[in-house]
Short mmCIF file of N, CA and C in Angstrom, two decimals:
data_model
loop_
_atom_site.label_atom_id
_atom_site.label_comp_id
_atom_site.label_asym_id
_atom_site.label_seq_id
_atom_site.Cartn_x
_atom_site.Cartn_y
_atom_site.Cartn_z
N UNK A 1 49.66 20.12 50.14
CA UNK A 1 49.30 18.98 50.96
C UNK A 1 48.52 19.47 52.18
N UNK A 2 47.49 18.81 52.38
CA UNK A 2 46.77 18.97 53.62
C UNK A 2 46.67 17.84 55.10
N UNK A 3 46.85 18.41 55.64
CA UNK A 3 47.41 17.57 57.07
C UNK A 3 45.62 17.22 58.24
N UNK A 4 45.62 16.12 58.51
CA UNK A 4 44.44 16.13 58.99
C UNK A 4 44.51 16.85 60.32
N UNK A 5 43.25 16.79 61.35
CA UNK A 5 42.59 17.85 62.30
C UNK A 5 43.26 16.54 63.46
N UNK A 6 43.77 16.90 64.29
CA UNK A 6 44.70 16.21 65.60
C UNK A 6 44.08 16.63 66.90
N UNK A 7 43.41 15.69 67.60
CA UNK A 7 43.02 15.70 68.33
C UNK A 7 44.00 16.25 69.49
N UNK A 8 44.32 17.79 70.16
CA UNK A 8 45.05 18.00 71.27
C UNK A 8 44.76 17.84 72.38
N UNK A 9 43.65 17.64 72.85
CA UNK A 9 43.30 18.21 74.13
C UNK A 9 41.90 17.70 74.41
N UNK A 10 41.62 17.35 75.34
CA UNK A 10 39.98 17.05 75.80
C UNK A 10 39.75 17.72 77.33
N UNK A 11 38.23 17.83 77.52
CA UNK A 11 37.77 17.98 78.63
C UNK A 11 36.62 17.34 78.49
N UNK A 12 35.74 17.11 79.82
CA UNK A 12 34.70 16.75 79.75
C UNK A 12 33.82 17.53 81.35
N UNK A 13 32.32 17.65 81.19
CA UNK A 13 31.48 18.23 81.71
C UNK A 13 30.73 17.46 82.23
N UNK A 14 30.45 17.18 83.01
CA UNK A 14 29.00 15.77 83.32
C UNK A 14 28.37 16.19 84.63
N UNK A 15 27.06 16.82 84.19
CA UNK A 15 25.83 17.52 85.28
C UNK A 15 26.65 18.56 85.75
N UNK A 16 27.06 19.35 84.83
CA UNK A 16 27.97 20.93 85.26
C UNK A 16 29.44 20.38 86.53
N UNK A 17 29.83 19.43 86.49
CA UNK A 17 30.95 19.37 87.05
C UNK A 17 31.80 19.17 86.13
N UNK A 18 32.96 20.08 86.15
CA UNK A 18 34.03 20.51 85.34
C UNK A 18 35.12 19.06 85.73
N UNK A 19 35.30 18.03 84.76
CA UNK A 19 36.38 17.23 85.29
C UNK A 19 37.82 17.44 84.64
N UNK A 20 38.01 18.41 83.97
CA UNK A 20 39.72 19.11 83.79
C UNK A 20 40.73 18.41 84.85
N UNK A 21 41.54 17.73 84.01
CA UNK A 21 42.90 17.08 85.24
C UNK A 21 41.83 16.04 86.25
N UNK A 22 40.79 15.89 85.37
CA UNK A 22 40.08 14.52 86.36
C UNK A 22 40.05 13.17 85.61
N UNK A 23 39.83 13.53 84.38
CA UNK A 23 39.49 12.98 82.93
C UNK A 23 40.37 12.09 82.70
N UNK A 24 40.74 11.13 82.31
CA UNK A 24 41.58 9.88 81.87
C UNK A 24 41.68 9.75 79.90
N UNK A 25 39.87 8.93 79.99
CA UNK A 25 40.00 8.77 78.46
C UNK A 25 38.23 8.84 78.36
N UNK A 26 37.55 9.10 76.97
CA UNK A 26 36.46 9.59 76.88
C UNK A 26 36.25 8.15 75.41
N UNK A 27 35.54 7.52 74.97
CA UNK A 27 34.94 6.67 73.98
C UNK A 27 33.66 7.46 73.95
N UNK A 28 33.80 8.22 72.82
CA UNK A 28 32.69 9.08 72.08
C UNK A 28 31.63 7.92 71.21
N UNK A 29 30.42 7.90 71.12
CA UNK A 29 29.40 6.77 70.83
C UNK A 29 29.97 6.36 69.12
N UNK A 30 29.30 5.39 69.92
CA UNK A 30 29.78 4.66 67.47
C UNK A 30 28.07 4.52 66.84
N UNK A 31 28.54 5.59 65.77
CA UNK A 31 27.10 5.12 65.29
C UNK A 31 26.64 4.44 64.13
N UNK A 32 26.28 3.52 64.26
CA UNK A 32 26.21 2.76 63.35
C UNK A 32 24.57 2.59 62.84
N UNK A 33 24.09 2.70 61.69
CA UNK A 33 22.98 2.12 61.29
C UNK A 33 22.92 0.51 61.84
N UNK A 34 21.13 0.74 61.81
CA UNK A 34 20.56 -0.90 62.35
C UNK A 34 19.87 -0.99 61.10
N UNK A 35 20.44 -2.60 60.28
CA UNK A 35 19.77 -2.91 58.67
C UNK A 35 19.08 -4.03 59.03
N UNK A 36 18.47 -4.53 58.27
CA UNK A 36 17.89 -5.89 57.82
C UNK A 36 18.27 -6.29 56.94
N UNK A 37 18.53 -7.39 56.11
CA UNK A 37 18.64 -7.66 54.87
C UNK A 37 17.80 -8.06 54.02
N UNK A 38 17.20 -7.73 52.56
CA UNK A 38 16.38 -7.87 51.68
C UNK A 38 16.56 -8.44 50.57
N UNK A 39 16.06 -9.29 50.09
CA UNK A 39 16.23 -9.57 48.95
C UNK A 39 15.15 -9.50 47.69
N UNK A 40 14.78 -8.85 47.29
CA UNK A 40 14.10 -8.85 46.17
C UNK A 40 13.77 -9.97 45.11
N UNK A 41 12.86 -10.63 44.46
CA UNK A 41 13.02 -11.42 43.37
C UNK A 41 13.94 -10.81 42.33
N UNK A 42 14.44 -11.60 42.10
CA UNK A 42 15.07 -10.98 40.42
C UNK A 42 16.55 -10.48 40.58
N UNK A 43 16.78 -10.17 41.75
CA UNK A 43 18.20 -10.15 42.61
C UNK A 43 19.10 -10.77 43.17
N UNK A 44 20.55 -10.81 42.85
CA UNK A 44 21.49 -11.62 43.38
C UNK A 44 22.26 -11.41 44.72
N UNK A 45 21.80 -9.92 44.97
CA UNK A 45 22.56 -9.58 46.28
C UNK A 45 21.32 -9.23 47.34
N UNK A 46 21.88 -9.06 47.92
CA UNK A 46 20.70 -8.70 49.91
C UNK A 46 20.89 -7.17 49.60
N UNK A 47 19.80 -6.30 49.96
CA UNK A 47 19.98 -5.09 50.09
C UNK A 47 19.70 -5.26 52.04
N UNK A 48 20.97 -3.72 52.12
CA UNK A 48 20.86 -3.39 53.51
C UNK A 48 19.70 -2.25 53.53
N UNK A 49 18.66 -3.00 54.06
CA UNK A 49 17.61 -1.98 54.30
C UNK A 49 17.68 -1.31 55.95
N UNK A 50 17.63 0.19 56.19
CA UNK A 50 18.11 0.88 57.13
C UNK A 50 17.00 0.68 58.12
N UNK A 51 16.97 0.59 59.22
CA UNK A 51 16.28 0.47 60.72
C UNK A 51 16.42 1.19 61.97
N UNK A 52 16.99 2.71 61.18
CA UNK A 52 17.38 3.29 62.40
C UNK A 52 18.88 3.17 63.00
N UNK A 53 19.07 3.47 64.49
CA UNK A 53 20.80 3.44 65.04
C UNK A 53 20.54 2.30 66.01
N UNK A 54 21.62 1.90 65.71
CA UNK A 54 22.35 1.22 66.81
C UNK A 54 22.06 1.96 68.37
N UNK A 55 21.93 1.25 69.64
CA UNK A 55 22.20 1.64 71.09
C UNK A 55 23.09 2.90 71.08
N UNK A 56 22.94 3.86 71.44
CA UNK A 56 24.65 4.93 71.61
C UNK A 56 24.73 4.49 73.12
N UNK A 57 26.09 4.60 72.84
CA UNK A 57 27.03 4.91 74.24
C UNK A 57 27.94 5.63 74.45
N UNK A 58 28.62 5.64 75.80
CA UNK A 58 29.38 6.81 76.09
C UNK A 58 29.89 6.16 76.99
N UNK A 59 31.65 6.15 76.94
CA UNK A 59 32.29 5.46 78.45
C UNK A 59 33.33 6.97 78.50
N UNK A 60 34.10 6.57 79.94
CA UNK A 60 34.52 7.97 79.79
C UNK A 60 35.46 7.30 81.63
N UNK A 61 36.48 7.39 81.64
CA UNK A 61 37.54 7.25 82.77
C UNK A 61 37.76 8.20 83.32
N UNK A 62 37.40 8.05 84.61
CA UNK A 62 38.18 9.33 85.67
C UNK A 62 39.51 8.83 86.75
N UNK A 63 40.44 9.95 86.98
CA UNK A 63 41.60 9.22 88.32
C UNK A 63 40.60 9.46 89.24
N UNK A 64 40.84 8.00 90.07
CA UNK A 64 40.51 8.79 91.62
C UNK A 64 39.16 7.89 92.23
N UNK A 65 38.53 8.39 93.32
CA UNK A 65 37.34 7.86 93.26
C UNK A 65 36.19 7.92 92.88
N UNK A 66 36.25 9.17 92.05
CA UNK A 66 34.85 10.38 91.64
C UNK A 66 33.84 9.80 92.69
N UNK A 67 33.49 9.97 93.69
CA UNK A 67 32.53 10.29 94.30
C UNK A 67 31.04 11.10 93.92
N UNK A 68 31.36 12.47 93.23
CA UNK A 68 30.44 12.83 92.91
C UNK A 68 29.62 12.57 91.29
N UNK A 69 30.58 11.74 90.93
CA UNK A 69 29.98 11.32 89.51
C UNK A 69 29.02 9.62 89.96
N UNK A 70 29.69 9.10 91.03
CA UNK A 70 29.07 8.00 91.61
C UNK A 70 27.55 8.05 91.88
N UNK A 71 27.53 9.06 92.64
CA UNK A 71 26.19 9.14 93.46
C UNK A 71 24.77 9.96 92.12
N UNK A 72 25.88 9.84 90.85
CA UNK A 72 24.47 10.24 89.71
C UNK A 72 23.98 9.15 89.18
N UNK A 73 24.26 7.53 89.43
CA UNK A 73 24.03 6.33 89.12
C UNK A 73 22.22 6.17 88.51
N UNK A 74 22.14 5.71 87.42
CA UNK A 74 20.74 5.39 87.35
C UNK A 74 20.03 6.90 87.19
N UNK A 75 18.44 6.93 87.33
CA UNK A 75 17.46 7.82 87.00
C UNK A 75 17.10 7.52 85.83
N UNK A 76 16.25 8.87 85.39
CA UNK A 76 15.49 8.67 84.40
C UNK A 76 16.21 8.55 83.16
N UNK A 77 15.79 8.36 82.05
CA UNK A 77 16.28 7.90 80.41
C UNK A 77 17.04 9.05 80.11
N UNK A 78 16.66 10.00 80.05
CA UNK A 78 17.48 11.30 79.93
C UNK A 78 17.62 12.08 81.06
N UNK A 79 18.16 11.84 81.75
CA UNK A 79 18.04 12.45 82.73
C UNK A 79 19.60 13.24 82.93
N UNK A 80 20.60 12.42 82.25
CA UNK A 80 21.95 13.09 82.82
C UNK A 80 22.72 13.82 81.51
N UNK A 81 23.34 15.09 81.98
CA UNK A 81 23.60 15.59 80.57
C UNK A 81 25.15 15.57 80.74
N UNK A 82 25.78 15.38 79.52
CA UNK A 82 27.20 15.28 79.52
C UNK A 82 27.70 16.22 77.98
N UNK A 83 28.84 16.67 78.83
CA UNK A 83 29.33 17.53 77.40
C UNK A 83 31.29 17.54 77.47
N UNK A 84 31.07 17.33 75.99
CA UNK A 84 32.49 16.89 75.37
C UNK A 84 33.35 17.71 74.70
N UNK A 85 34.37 18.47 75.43
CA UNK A 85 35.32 19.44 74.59
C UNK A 85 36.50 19.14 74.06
N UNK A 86 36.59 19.10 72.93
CA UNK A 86 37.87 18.59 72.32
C UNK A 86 38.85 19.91 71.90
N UNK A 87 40.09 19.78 71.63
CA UNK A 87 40.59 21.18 71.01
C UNK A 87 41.80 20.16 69.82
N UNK A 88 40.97 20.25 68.65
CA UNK A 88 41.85 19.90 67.30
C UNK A 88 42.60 20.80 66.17
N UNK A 89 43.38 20.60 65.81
CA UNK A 89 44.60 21.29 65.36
C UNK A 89 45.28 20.48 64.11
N UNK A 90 45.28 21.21 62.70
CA UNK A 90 46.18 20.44 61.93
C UNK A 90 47.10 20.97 61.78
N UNK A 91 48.25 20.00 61.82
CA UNK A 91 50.17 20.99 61.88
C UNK A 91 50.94 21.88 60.63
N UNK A 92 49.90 21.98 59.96
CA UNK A 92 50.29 22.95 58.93
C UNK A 92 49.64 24.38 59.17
N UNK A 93 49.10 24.65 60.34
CA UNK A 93 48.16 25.50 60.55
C UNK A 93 47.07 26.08 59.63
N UNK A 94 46.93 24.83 59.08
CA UNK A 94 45.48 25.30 57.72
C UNK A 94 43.77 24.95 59.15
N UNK A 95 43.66 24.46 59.84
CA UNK A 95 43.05 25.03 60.63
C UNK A 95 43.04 24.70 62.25
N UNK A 96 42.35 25.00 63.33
CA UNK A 96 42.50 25.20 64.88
C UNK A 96 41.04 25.22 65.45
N UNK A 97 40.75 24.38 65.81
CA UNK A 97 38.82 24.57 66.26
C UNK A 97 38.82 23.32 67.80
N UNK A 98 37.20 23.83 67.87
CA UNK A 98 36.49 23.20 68.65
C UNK A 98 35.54 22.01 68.23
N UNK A 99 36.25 20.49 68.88
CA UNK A 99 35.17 19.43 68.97
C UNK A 99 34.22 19.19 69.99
N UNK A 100 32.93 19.57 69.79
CA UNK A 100 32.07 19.56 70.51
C UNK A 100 30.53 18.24 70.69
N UNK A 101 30.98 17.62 71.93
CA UNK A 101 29.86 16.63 71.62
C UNK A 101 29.02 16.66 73.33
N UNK A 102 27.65 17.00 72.95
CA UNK A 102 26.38 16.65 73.84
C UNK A 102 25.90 15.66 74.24
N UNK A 103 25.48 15.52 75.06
CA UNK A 103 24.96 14.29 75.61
C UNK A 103 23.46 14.34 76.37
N UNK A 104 22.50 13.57 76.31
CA UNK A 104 21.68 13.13 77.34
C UNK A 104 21.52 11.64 77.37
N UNK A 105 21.74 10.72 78.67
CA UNK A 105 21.19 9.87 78.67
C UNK A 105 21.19 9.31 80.14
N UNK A 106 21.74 7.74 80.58
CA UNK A 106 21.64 7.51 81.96
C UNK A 106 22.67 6.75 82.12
N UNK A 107 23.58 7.32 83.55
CA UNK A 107 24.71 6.63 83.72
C UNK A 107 24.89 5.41 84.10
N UNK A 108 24.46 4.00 83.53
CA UNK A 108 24.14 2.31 84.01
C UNK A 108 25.26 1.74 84.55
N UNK A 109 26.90 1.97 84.09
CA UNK A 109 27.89 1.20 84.17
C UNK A 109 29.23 1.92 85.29
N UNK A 110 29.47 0.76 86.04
CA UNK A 110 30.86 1.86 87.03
C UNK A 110 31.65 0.57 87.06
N UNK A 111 32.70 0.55 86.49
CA UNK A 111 33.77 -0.46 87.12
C UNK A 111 35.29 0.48 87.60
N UNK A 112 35.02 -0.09 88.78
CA UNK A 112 36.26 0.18 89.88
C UNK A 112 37.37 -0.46 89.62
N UNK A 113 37.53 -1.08 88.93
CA UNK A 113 38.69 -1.75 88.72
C UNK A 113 39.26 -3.00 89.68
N UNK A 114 40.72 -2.73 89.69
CA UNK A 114 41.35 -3.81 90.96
C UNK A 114 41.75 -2.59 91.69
N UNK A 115 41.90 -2.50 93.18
CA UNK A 115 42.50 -2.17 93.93
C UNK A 115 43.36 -2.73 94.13
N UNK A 116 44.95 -1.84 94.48
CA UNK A 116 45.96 -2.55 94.32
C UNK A 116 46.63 -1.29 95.24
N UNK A 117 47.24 -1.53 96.03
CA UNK A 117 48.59 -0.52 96.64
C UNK A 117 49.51 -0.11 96.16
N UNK A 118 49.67 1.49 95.75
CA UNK A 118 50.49 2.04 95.28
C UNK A 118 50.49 2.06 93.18
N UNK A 119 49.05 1.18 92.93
CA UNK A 119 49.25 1.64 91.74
C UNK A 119 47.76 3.09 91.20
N UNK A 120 47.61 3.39 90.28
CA UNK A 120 46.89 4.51 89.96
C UNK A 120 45.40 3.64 90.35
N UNK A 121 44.68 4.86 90.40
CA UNK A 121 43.39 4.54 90.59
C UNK A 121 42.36 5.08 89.68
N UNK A 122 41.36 4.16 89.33
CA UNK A 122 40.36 4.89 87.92
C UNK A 122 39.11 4.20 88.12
N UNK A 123 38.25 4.96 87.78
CA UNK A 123 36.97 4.19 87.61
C UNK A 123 35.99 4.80 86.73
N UNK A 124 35.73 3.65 85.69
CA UNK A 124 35.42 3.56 84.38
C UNK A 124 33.97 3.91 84.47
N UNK A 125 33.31 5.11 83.88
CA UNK A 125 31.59 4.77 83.39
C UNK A 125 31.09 4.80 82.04
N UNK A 126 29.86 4.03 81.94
CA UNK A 126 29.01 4.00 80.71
C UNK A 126 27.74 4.43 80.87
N UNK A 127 27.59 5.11 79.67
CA UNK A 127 26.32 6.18 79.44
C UNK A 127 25.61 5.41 78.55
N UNK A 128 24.34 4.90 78.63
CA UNK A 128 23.20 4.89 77.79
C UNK A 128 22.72 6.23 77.12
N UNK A 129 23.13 6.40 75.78
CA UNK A 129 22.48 7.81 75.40
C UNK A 129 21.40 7.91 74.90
N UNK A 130 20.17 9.08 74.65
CA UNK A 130 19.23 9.04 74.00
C UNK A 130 19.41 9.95 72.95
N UNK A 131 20.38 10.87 73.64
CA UNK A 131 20.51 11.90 72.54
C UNK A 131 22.31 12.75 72.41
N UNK A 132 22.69 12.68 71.06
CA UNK A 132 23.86 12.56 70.87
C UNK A 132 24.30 14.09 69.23
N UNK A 133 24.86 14.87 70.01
CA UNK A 133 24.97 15.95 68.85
C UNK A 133 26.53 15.92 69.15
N UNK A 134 27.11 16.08 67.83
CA UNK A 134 28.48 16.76 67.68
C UNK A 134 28.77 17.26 66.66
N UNK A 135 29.87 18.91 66.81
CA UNK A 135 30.05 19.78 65.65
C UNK A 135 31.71 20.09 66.12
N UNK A 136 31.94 20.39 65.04
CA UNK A 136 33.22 20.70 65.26
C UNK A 136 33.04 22.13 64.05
N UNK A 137 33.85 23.22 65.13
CA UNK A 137 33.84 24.72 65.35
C UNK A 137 32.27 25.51 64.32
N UNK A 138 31.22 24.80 65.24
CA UNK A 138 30.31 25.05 65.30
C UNK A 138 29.04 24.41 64.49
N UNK A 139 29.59 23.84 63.62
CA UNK A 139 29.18 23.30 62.35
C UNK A 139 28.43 22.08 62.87
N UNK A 140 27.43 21.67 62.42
CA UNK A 140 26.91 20.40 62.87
C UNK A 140 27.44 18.67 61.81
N UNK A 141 28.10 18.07 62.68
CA UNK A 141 28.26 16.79 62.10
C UNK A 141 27.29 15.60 61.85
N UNK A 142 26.73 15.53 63.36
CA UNK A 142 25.44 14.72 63.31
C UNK A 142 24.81 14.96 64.73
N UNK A 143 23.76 14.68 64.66
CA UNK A 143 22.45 14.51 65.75
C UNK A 143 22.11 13.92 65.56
N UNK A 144 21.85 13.12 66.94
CA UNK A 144 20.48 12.10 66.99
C UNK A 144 20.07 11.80 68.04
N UNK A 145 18.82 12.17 68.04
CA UNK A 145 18.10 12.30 69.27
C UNK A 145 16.55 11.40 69.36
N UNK A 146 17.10 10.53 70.31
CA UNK A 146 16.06 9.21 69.84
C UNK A 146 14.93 9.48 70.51
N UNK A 147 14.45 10.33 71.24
CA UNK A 147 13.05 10.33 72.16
C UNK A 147 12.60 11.46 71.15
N UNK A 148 13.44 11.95 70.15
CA UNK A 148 12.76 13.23 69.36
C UNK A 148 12.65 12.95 67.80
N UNK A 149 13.00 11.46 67.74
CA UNK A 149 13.29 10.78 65.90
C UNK A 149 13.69 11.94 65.28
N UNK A 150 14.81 11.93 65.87
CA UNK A 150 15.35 12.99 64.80
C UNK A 150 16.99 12.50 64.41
N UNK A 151 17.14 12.27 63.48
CA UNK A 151 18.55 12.04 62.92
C UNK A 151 19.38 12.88 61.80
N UNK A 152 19.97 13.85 62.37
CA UNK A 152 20.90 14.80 61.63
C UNK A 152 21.98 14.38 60.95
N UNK A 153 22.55 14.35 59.71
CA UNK A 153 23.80 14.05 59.30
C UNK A 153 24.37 15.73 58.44
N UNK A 154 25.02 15.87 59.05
CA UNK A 154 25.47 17.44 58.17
C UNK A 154 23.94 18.52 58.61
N UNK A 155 23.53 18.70 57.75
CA UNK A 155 22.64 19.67 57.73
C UNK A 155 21.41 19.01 57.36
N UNK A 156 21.26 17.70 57.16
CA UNK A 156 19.87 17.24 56.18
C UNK A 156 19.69 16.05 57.54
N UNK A 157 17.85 16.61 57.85
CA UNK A 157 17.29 16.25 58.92
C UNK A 157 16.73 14.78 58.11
N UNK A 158 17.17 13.44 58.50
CA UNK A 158 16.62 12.37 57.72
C UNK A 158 15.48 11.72 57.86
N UNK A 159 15.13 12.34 59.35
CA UNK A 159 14.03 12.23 59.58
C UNK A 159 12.36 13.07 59.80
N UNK A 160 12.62 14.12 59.22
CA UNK A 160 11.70 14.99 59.20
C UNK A 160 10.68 14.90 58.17
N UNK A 161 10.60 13.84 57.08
CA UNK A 161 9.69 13.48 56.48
C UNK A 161 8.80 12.15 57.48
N UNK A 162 9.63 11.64 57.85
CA UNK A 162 9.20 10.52 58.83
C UNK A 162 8.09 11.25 60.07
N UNK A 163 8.60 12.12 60.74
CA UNK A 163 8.07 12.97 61.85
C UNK A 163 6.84 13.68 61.04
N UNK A 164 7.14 14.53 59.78
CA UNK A 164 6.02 14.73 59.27
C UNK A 164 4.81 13.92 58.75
N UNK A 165 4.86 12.95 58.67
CA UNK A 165 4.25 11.52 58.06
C UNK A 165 3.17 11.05 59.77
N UNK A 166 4.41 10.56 60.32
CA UNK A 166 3.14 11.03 62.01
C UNK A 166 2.59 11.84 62.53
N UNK A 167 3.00 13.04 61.88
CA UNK A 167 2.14 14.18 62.29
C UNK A 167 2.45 14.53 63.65
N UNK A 168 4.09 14.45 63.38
CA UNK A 168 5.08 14.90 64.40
C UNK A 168 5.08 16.59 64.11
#
């Protein structure tokens, strides 16, 4: 029997500030294909014809007031880089690695919450991403990096006939 990979542990990095024991909770982007639907003559069902990804995002909770994550608000499209350390573990010790996810994009969203006396304090941000890689213990899962049309799944670049075709 094989036991799945258990998420133990996170950290997170955002513009080289180490937030260890700052960190709350991290929502890693969802990626979802963008379809159209098609229908062909002669066909009874819609085909999902593919259009690329969905928006990525990135939210991510800190205690406290982060101050210095505040004052990175806005800038350019890629401008802010964020990086995601996970440490996963399955309990049969069949294996022990590193989840690793990159980031570039721009920090748009801060909610402060309620202020309230005497209860915890957090304040929530969201990342517009442009570009989004994650591997776990080294291995690449996916990339996608939208200012570079490039979309990685495993090892097979899906878009490098596309890029070659523009004479990318």
């Amino acid at each position: 029997m094989k036991l799945p990979l258990k998420l133990k542990g996170f950290n997170l990095f955002f513009e080289g500030l180490n937030l260890y024991g700052l960190v709350a909770d991290v929502t890693r982007p969802k990626v979802v294909f963008k379809t159209e639907d098609y229908r062909p003559g002669g066909l009874d069902v819609d085909l999902k014809i593919e259009q690329g990804i969905e928006p990525l995002e990135l939210e991510f909770t800190v205690g406290g007031y982060a101050a210095e994550i505040l004052r990175e608000m806005g800038g350019s499209i890629a401008g802010k880089v964020l990086r995601y350390q996970g440490s996963v573990e399955a309990e049969d010790d069949s294996e022990y690695g590193e989840l690793v996810g990159e980031a570039r994009g721009r920090l748009l969203e801060v909610d402060h919450g309620t202020d309230k006396q005497g209860d915890n304090s957090e304040v929530k941000f969201k990342m517009s991403l442009v570009y989004w890689k994650e591997t776990i213990n080294g291995k690449n899962v996916y990339e996608i990096d939208a200012l570079g049309s490039k979309l990685v799944i495993g090892d097979t670049d899906l878009r490098a006939r596309r890029r070659a075709a523009l004479g990318l």
